[in-house]
């Protein structure tokens, strides 16, 4: 049974399609948006449309950005000989929040998962191997501690080792099955500081 009318129902339905937003949260957000001033609602709408049109992948590390190269990759203050491999831009942001990592990143946009039909060719491994032709001292693999994350870490390690580049894995402290984006900065730093060579 329709309660609010078609427009409100469509807004609630659209919001509930977002990850992590259930029907109650979607309803709460819809009412909040409806009660916004038209100026604020238009600013929100414009921000969504502009992001959709202008966001692309960094040509170097494959994170999302609105430039050819993201601010981290274009910074001369970063150590470009130290590359941390992460699954998604969310994990990159989690490490950046610590304020302690001075290297650069490479974003895979997924992990190898044969059960889900995702092979090495489906994530950004080719781009990583091209980057490793440059002067790189160490590759830190910071994939999640899931079965897929561990398998991806081992696959990368086997690909990179013959090049003579040091390959390390973030240390334990990150719970098995935990997502890096949800872990506090102290735990992330302990995992980074205690990384081990593979």
Coordinates of N, CA and C in Angstrom, one line a residue:
X1 N 0.8 -1.2 0.0 CA 0.0 0.0 0.0 C 0.9 1.2 0.0
X2 N 0.6 2.2 -0.9 CA 1.3 3.4 -1.0 C 0.9 4.3 0.2
X3 N 1.9 4.9 0.9 CA 1.6 5.7 2.1 C 1.8 7.2 1.7
X4 N 2.9 7.5 1.1 CA 3.2 9.0 0.9 C 3.0 9.5 -0.5
X5 N 2.7 8.7 -1.4 CA 2.6 9.1 -2.8 C 3.8 8.7 -3.6
X6 N 3.7 8.8 -4.9 CA 4.7 8.2 -5.8 C 6.1 8.9 -5.7
X7 N 6.2 10.2 -5.6 CA 7.5 10.9 -5.6 C 8.3 10.5 -4.3
X8 N 7.6 10.5 -3.2 CA 8.3 10.2 -1.9 C 8.7 8.7 -1.9
X9 N 7.8 7.9 -2.4 CA 8.2 6.5 -2.5 C 9.3 6.2 -3.4
X10 N 9.4 6.9 -4.5 CA 10.5 6.7 -5.5 C 11.8 7.2 -4.8
X11 N 11.8 8.3 -4.1 CA 13.0 8.8 -3.4 C 13.5 7.8 -2.3
X12 N 12.5 7.3 -1.5 CA 12.9 6.3 -0.5 C 13.5 5.0 -1.2
X13 N 12.9 4.6 -2.3 CA 13.3 3.4 -3.0 C 14.8 3.7 -3.6
X14 N 15.0 4.8 -4.1 CA 16.3 5.2 -4.7 C 17.4 5.2 -3.6
X15 N 17.0 5.8 -2.4 CA 18.0 5.8 -1.3 C 18.3 4.5 -0.7
X16 N 17.3 3.6 -0.7 CA 17.4 2.3 -0.1 C 18.3 1.4 -1.0
X17 N 18.5 1.8 -2.2 CA 19.4 1.0 -3.1 C 20.8 1.3 -2.9
X18 N 21.1 2.3 -2.0 CA 22.5 2.6 -1.7 C 23.1 1.5 -0.7
X19 N 24.4 1.2 -0.8 CA 24.9 0.2 0.2 C 24.9 0.7 1.6
X20 N 24.4 -0.2 2.5 CA 24.4 0.1 3.9 C 23.1 0.9 4.3
X21 N 22.3 1.2 3.4 CA 21.0 2.0 3.7 C 19.8 1.1 3.6
X22 N 19.3 0.8 4.8 CA 18.1 0.0 4.8 C 16.8 0.9 4.6
X23 N 15.7 0.3 4.7 CA 14.4 1.0 4.5 C 14.2 2.1 5.5
X24 N 14.5 1.9 6.8 CA 14.3 3.0 7.8 C 15.2 4.1 7.5
X25 N 16.5 3.8 7.3 CA 17.5 4.9 7.0 C 17.1 5.6 5.7
X26 N 16.7 4.9 4.7 CA 16.3 5.6 3.5 C 15.1 6.5 3.7
X27 N 14.1 6.1 4.6 CA 13.0 6.9 4.9 C 13.4 8.2 5.6
X28 N 14.3 8.0 6.6 CA 14.8 9.1 7.4 C 15.6 10.1 6.5
X29 N 16.4 9.6 5.6 CA 17.2 10.5 4.6 C 16.2 11.2 3.7
X30 N 15.2 10.5 3.2 CA 14.2 11.1 2.3 C 13.5 12.3 3.0
X31 N 13.1 12.1 4.2 CA 12.4 13.2 4.9 C 13.3 14.3 5.2
X32 N 14.6 14.0 5.4 CA 15.6 15.1 5.6 C 15.8 15.9 4.3
X33 N 15.9 15.2 3.2 CA 16.1 15.8 1.9 C 14.9 16.7 1.6
X34 N 13.7 16.1 1.8 CA 12.4 16.9 1.5 C 12.4 18.2 2.3
X35 N 12.9 18.1 3.5 CA 12.8 19.3 4.4 C 14.0 20.3 4.2
X36 N 14.9 19.9 3.3 CA 16.0 20.9 3.0 C 15.5 22.0 2.2
X37 N 16.2 23.1 2.3 CA 15.9 24.3 1.4 C 16.1 23.8 0.0
X38 N 15.5 24.4 -1.0 CA 15.7 24.1 -2.4 C 17.1 24.3 -2.8
X39 N 17.7 25.3 -2.2 CA 19.2 25.6 -2.5 C 20.1 24.5 -2.1
X40 N 19.9 24.0 -0.9 CA 20.7 22.9 -0.4 C 20.4 21.6 -1.1
X41 N 19.2 21.3 -1.5 CA 18.8 20.1 -2.2 C 19.5 20.2 -3.6
X42 N 19.5 21.4 -4.2 CA 20.1 21.5 -5.6 C 21.6 21.3 -5.4
X43 N 22.2 21.9 -4.4 CA 23.7 21.7 -4.2 C 24.0 20.2 -4.0
X44 N 23.2 19.5 -3.3 CA 23.4 18.0 -3.2 C 23.3 17.3 -4.5
X45 N 22.2 17.6 -5.2 CA 22.0 17.1 -6.5 C 23.1 17.4 -7.5
X46 N 23.6 18.6 -7.5 CA 24.7 19.0 -8.4 C 26.0 18.3 -8.0
X47 N 26.2 18.2 -6.7 CA 27.4 17.5 -6.3 C 27.4 16.0 -6.8
X48 N 26.3 15.4 -6.7 CA 26.2 14.0 -7.2 C 26.4 13.9 -8.7
X49 N 25.8 14.8 -9.4 CA 25.9 14.8 -10.9 C 27.3 15.1 -11.3
X50 N 27.9 16.2 -10.7 CA 29.3 16.6 -11.0 C 30.3 15.5 -10.7
X51 N 30.1 14.8 -9.6 CA 31.0 13.7 -9.2 C 30.9 12.6 -10.3
X52 N 29.7 12.3 -10.7 CA 29.4 11.2 -11.7 C 30.1 11.6 -13.0
X53 N 30.1 12.8 -13.4 CA 30.6 13.3 -14.7 C 32.1 13.5 -14.6
X54 N 32.7 13.9 -13.5 CA 34.1 14.4 -13.4 C 35.0 13.4 -12.7
X55 N 34.6 12.4 -12.0 CA 35.5 11.5 -11.3 C 36.0 10.5 -12.3
X56 N 37.3 10.3 -12.2 CA 37.9 9.3 -13.1 C 39.0 8.5 -12.3
X57 N 39.7 7.7 -12.9 CA 40.8 7.0 -12.2 C 42.1 7.7 -12.4
X58 N 42.9 7.8 -11.3 CA 44.3 8.3 -11.4 C 45.1 7.5 -12.4
X59 N 45.8 8.2 -13.3 CA 46.6 7.4 -14.3 C 47.7 6.6 -13.7
X60 N 48.1 7.0 -12.5 CA 49.2 6.3 -11.9 C 48.8 5.2 -10.9
X61 N 47.9 5.5 -9.9 CA 47.6 4.6 -8.9 C 46.2 4.0 -9.0
X62 N 45.4 4.5 -9.9 CA 44.0 4.0 -10.1 C 43.0 4.3 -9.1
X63 N 43.3 5.2 -8.1 CA 42.3 5.6 -7.2 C 41.4 6.6 -7.9
X64 N 40.3 7.0 -7.3 CA 39.4 7.9 -7.9 C 39.8 9.3 -7.6
X65 N 39.7 10.2 -8.6 CA 40.1 11.6 -8.5 C 39.4 12.4 -9.6
X66 N 39.5 13.7 -9.5 CA 38.9 14.5 -10.6 C 40.0 15.1 -11.4
X67 N 41.2 14.6 -11.3 CA 42.4 15.1 -12.1 C 43.0 13.9 -12.8
X68 N 43.9 14.2 -13.7 CA 44.7 13.1 -14.4 C 45.4 12.3 -13.4
X69 N 46.1 12.9 -12.4 CA 46.8 12.3 -11.4 C 46.4 12.8 -10.1
X70 N 46.1 11.9 -9.1 CA 45.6 12.2 -7.8 C 46.6 13.1 -7.0
X71 N 46.2 13.8 -6.0 CA 47.1 14.6 -5.2 C 48.2 13.8 -4.5
X72 N 48.0 12.6 -4.2 CA 49.1 11.8 -3.6 C 50.2 11.5 -4.6
X73 N 49.8 11.0 -5.7 CA 50.8 10.6 -6.8 C 51.5 11.8 -7.3
X74 N 50.9 13.0 -7.3 CA 51.5 14.2 -7.9 C 52.3 14.9 -6.8
X75 N 52.3 14.5 -5.6 CA 53.1 15.1 -4.5 C 54.5 14.8 -4.5
X76 N 55.4 15.7 -4.6 CA 56.9 15.4 -4.5 C 57.3 15.1 -3.1
X77 N 56.4 15.4 -2.1 CA 56.8 15.0 -0.7 C 56.6 13.6 -0.4
X78 N 55.9 12.8 -1.2 CA 55.7 11.4 -1.0 C 56.8 10.6 -1.5
X79 N 57.0 9.4 -0.8 CA 58.1 8.5 -1.2 C 57.6 7.6 -2.3
X80 N 57.9 7.9 -3.6 CA 57.4 7.1 -4.7 C 58.1 5.8 -4.9
X81 N 59.1 5.5 -4.1 CA 59.8 4.2 -4.2 C 59.1 3.2 -3.2
X82 N 58.1 3.6 -2.5 CA 57.4 2.8 -1.5 C 55.9 2.8 -2.0
X83 N 55.4 1.6 -2.4 CA 54.0 1.5 -2.9 C 53.2 0.6 -2.0
X84 N 52.1 1.0 -1.5 CA 51.1 0.2 -0.8 C 50.0 -0.2 -1.7
X85 N 49.7 -1.5 -1.8 CA 48.7 -2.0 -2.6 C 47.4 -2.2 -1.7
X86 N 46.3 -1.6 -2.1 CA 45.1 -1.7 -1.4 C 44.0 -2.2 -2.3
X87 N 42.9 -2.7 -1.7 CA 41.8 -3.2 -2.5 C 40.9 -2.1 -3.2
X88 N 40.7 -1.0 -2.4 CA 39.8 0.0 -2.9 C 40.2 1.4 -2.4
X89 N 39.6 2.5 -3.0 CA 39.9 3.8 -2.5 C 39.6 4.0 -1.0
X90 N 38.6 3.2 -0.5 CA 38.3 3.3 1.0 C 39.4 2.9 1.9
X91 N 40.2 1.9 1.5 CA 41.3 1.5 2.3 C 42.4 2.5 2.2
X92 N 42.6 3.1 1.0 CA 43.6 4.2 0.8 C 43.2 5.3 1.8
X93 N 42.0 5.7 1.9 CA 41.6 6.8 2.8 C 41.8 6.4 4.2
X94 N 41.6 5.2 4.6 CA 41.8 4.7 6.0 C 43.2 4.9 6.4
X95 N 44.2 4.5 5.5 CA 45.6 4.7 5.8 C 46.0 6.2 5.8
X96 N 45.4 7.0 4.9 CA 45.7 8.4 4.9 C 45.3 9.1 6.2
X97 N 44.2 8.6 6.8 CA 43.7 9.2 8.1 C 44.7 9.0 9.2
X98 N 45.6 8.0 9.1 CA 46.6 7.8 10.1 C 47.6 8.9 10.1
X99 N 47.9 9.5 9.0 CA 48.8 10.6 8.8 C 50.3 10.1 9.0
X100 N 50.5 8.8 9.0 CA 51.9 8.3 9.2 C 52.5 7.6 8.0
X101 N 51.7 7.3 7.0 CA 52.3 6.7 5.8 C 52.7 7.7 4.8
X102 N 54.0 7.7 4.4 CA 54.5 8.7 3.5 C 54.7 8.2 2.0
X103 N 54.4 6.9 1.8 CA 54.6 6.4 0.4 C 53.4 6.7 -0.5
X104 N 53.3 6.0 -1.6 CA 52.2 6.1 -2.5 C 51.4 4.8 -2.5
X105 N 50.3 4.8 -3.3 CA 49.4 3.6 -3.3 C 49.2 3.1 -4.7
X106 N 48.7 1.9 -4.7 CA 48.1 1.3 -5.9 C 46.8 0.6 -5.5
X107 N 45.7 1.1 -6.2 CA 44.4 0.6 -5.9 C 44.0 -0.5 -6.9
X108 N 43.7 -1.7 -6.4 CA 43.3 -2.9 -7.2 C 41.9 -2.8 -7.7
X109 N 41.0 -2.2 -7.0 CA 39.6 -2.3 -7.3 C 39.0 -3.7 -7.3
X110 N 39.4 -4.4 -6.2 CA 38.9 -5.8 -6.0 C 40.0 -6.7 -5.6
X111 N 39.7 -8.0 -5.5 CA 40.6 -9.0 -5.2 C 40.3 -10.2 -6.1
X112 N 41.3 -11.1 -6.2 CA 41.1 -12.3 -7.0 C 40.1 -13.2 -6.2
X113 N 39.0 -13.6 -6.9 CA 38.0 -14.4 -6.3 C 37.4 -15.4 -7.3
X114 N 38.0 -16.5 -7.6 CA 37.5 -17.5 -8.6 C 36.0 -17.8 -8.4
X115 N 35.6 -17.9 -7.2 CA 34.2 -18.3 -6.9 C 33.2 -17.2 -7.4
X116 N 33.7 -16.0 -7.4 CA 32.9 -14.9 -7.9 C 33.2 -14.5 -9.4
X117 N 34.1 -15.4 -10.0 CA 34.4 -15.1 -11.4 C 35.4 -14.0 -11.6
X118 N 36.1 -13.6 -10.6 CA 37.1 -12.5 -10.7 C 38.5 -13.0 -10.7
X119 N 39.1 -12.9 -11.8 CA 40.5 -13.4 -12.0 C 41.5 -12.2 -12.0
X120 N 42.8 -12.5 -12.1 CA 43.8 -11.4 -12.0 C 43.6 -10.4 -13.1
X121 N 43.0 -10.7 -14.2 CA 42.8 -9.8 -15.3 C 41.7 -8.8 -15.0
X122 N 40.9 -9.1 -14.0 CA 39.7 -8.3 -13.7 C 40.0 -7.2 -12.7
X123 N 41.2 -7.2 -12.1 CA 41.6 -6.1 -11.2 C 42.8 -5.4 -11.7
X124 N 43.3 -4.4 -11.1 CA 44.3 -3.5 -11.7 C 45.8 -4.0 -11.4
X125 N 46.0 -5.3 -11.8 CA 47.3 -5.9 -11.6 C 48.3 -5.5 -12.8
X126 N 47.7 -5.4 -14.0 CA 48.5 -5.0 -15.1 C 49.2 -3.6 -14.9
X127 N 48.4 -2.7 -14.4 CA 48.8 -1.3 -14.1 C 49.9 -1.3 -13.1
X128 N 49.7 -2.2 -12.1 CA 50.7 -2.3 -11.0 C 52.1 -2.8 -11.6
X129 N 52.0 -3.8 -12.4 CA 53.3 -4.4 -13.0 C 54.0 -3.3 -13.8
X130 N 53.2 -2.5 -14.5 CA 53.9 -1.4 -15.3 C 54.6 -0.4 -14.4
X131 N 53.9 -0.1 -13.3 CA 54.5 0.8 -12.3 C 55.8 0.2 -11.7
X132 N 55.9 -1.1 -11.5 CA 57.0 -1.7 -10.9 C 58.3 -1.7 -11.8
X133 N 58.1 -1.3 -13.1 CA 59.2 -1.2 -14.0 C 60.1 0.0 -13.6
X134 N 59.5 1.0 -12.8 CA 60.2 2.2 -12.4 C 61.0 1.8 -11.1
X135 N 61.7 2.8 -10.5 CA 62.5 2.6 -9.4 C 61.7 2.4 -8.1
X136 N 61.4 1.2 -7.7 CA 60.6 0.9 -6.5 C 61.5 0.1 -5.6
X137 N 61.5 0.5 -4.3 CA 62.2 -0.3 -3.3 C 61.4 -1.3 -2.6
X138 N 60.1 -1.0 -2.3 CA 59.3 -1.9 -1.5 C 57.9 -1.8 -1.9
X139 N 57.2 -3.0 -2.0 CA 55.8 -3.1 -2.2 C 55.1 -3.6 -1.0
X140 N 54.2 -2.8 -0.4 CA 53.5 -3.3 0.8 C 52.1 -3.8 0.4
X141 N 51.8 -5.0 0.7 CA 50.5 -5.5 0.3 C 49.6 -5.4 1.5
X142 N 48.5 -4.6 1.3 CA 47.6 -4.3 2.4 C 46.2 -4.7 2.0
X143 N 46.0 -5.9 1.4 CA 44.7 -6.4 1.1 C 44.1 -6.9 2.4
X144 N 42.8 -7.0 2.5 CA 42.1 -7.4 3.7 C 42.5 -8.9 4.0
X145 N 42.3 -9.3 5.3 CA 42.6 -10.6 5.7 C 41.6 -11.7 5.4
X146 N 40.9 -11.5 4.4 CA 39.9 -12.5 3.9 C 40.7 -13.6 3.1
X147 N 40.0 -14.6 2.8 CA 40.6 -15.7 2.0 C 41.0 -15.1 0.6
X148 N 40.2 -14.3 0.0 CA 40.5 -13.7 -1.3 C 41.6 -12.7 -1.2
X149 N 41.6 -11.9 -0.1 CA 42.7 -10.9 0.1 C 44.0 -11.6 0.3
X150 N 44.1 -12.7 1.0 CA 45.3 -13.4 1.2 C 45.8 -14.1 -0.1
X151 N 44.8 -14.6 -0.9 CA 45.2 -15.2 -2.1 C 45.7 -14.2 -3.1
X152 N 45.1 -13.0 -3.1 CA 45.6 -11.9 -3.9 C 47.0 -11.5 -3.5
X153 N 47.2 -11.4 -2.2 CA 48.6 -11.0 -1.7 C 49.6 -12.0 -2.2
X154 N 49.3 -13.3 -2.1 CA 50.3 -14.3 -2.5 C 50.5 -14.3 -4.0
X155 N 49.5 -14.1 -4.8 CA 49.6 -14.0 -6.2 C 50.5 -12.8 -6.6
X156 N 50.3 -11.6 -6.0 CA 51.1 -10.5 -6.2 C 52.6 -10.7 -5.9
X157 N 52.8 -11.3 -4.7 CA 54.1 -11.6 -4.2 C 54.9 -12.5 -5.2
X158 N 54.2 -13.6 -5.7 CA 54.8 -14.5 -6.7 C 55.2 -13.7 -8.0
X159 N 54.3 -12.8 -8.4 CA 54.6 -12.0 -9.6 C 55.7 -11.0 -9.5
X160 N 55.9 -10.5 -8.3 CA 56.8 -9.4 -8.1 C 58.2 -9.8 -7.6
X161 N 58.3 -10.9 -6.9 CA 59.6 -11.4 -6.3 C 60.7 -11.5 -7.4
X162 N 60.4 -12.1 -8.5 CA 61.5 -12.2 -9.5 C 62.1 -10.9 -9.9
X163 N 61.4 -9.7 -9.8 CA 61.9 -8.4 -10.1 C 62.9 -7.9 -9.1
X164 N 63.1 -8.6 -8.0 CA 64.0 -8.2 -7.0 C 63.5 -7.1 -6.1
X165 N 62.2 -6.8 -6.1 CA 61.6 -5.8 -5.3 C 61.2 -6.4 -3.9
X166 N 61.5 -5.7 -2.8 CA 61.1 -6.2 -1.5 C 59.6 -6.2 -1.5
X167 N 59.0 -7.3 -1.1 CA 57.5 -7.4 -0.9 C 57.2 -7.7 0.5
X168 N 56.3 -6.9 1.1 CA 55.9 -7.1 2.5 C 54.4 -7.1 2.6
X169 N 53.9 -7.7 3.7 CA 52.5 -7.8 4.0 C 52.2 -7.1 5.3
X170 N 51.1 -6.4 5.4 CA 50.8 -5.7 6.6 C 50.7 -6.8 7.7
X171 N 51.1 -6.4 8.9 CA 51.1 -7.4 10.0 C 49.7 -7.7 10.6
X172 N 49.7 -8.7 11.4 CA 48.4 -9.0 12.1 C 48.1 -7.9 13.0
X173 N 46.9 -7.9 13.5 CA 46.4 -6.8 14.3 C 45.1 -6.3 13.6
X174 N 45.0 -6.7 12.3 CA 43.8 -6.5 11.5 C 43.1 -7.8 11.6
X175 N 41.9 -7.8 12.1 CA 41.1 -9.0 12.4 C 40.8 -9.7 11.0
X176 N 40.9 -11.1 11.1 CA 40.5 -11.9 9.9 C 39.1 -11.6 9.6
X177 N 38.9 -11.3 8.3 CA 37.5 -11.1 7.8 C 37.1 -9.6 8.0
X178 N 38.0 -8.8 8.6 CA 37.7 -7.4 8.9 C 38.0 -6.5 7.6
X179 N 37.2 -5.5 7.4 CA 37.5 -4.6 6.3 C 38.3 -3.4 6.8
X180 N 39.4 -3.1 6.1 CA 40.3 -2.0 6.5 C 39.6 -0.7 6.8
X181 N 38.6 -0.4 5.9 CA 38.0 0.9 6.1 C 37.3 1.1 7.4
X182 N 37.0 0.0 8.1 CA 36.2 0.1 9.4 C 37.2 0.0 10.6
X183 N 38.4 -0.1 10.4 CA 39.4 -0.3 11.5 C 40.0 1.0 11.9
X184 N 40.2 1.2 13.2 CA 40.7 2.4 13.7 C 42.2 2.6 13.3
X185 N 42.6 3.9 13.4 CA 43.9 4.3 12.9 C 45.1 3.6 13.7
X186 N 44.9 3.5 15.0 CA 46.0 2.8 15.8 C 46.2 1.4 15.3
X187 N 45.2 0.6 15.1 CA 45.3 -0.7 14.7 C 45.9 -0.8 13.3
X188 N 45.5 0.1 12.4 CA 46.1 0.2 11.1 C 47.6 0.5 11.1
X189 N 48.0 1.4 12.0 CA 49.4 1.8 12.1 C 50.2 0.6 12.7
X190 N 49.7 -0.1 13.7 CA 50.4 -1.3 14.2 C 50.6 -2.3 13.1
X191 N 49.5 -2.5 12.3 CA 49.6 -3.5 11.2 C 50.7 -3.0 10.2
X192 N 50.7 -1.8 9.9 CA 51.7 -1.2 9.0 C 53.1 -1.4 9.5
X193 N 53.3 -1.0 10.8 CA 54.7 -1.0 11.4 C 55.2 -2.4 11.6
X194 N 54.3 -3.4 11.8 CA 54.7 -4.8 12.0 C 54.6 -5.6 10.8
X195 N 54.6 -5.0 9.6 CA 54.5 -5.8 8.3 C 55.8 -6.7 8.2
X196 N 55.6 -7.8 7.5 CA 56.6 -8.8 7.3 C 56.9 -9.0 5.9
X197 N 58.1 -9.4 5.5 CA 58.5 -9.6 4.2 C 57.9 -11.0 3.7
X198 N 57.4 -11.0 2.5 CA 56.9 -12.3 2.0 C 57.9 -13.1 1.2

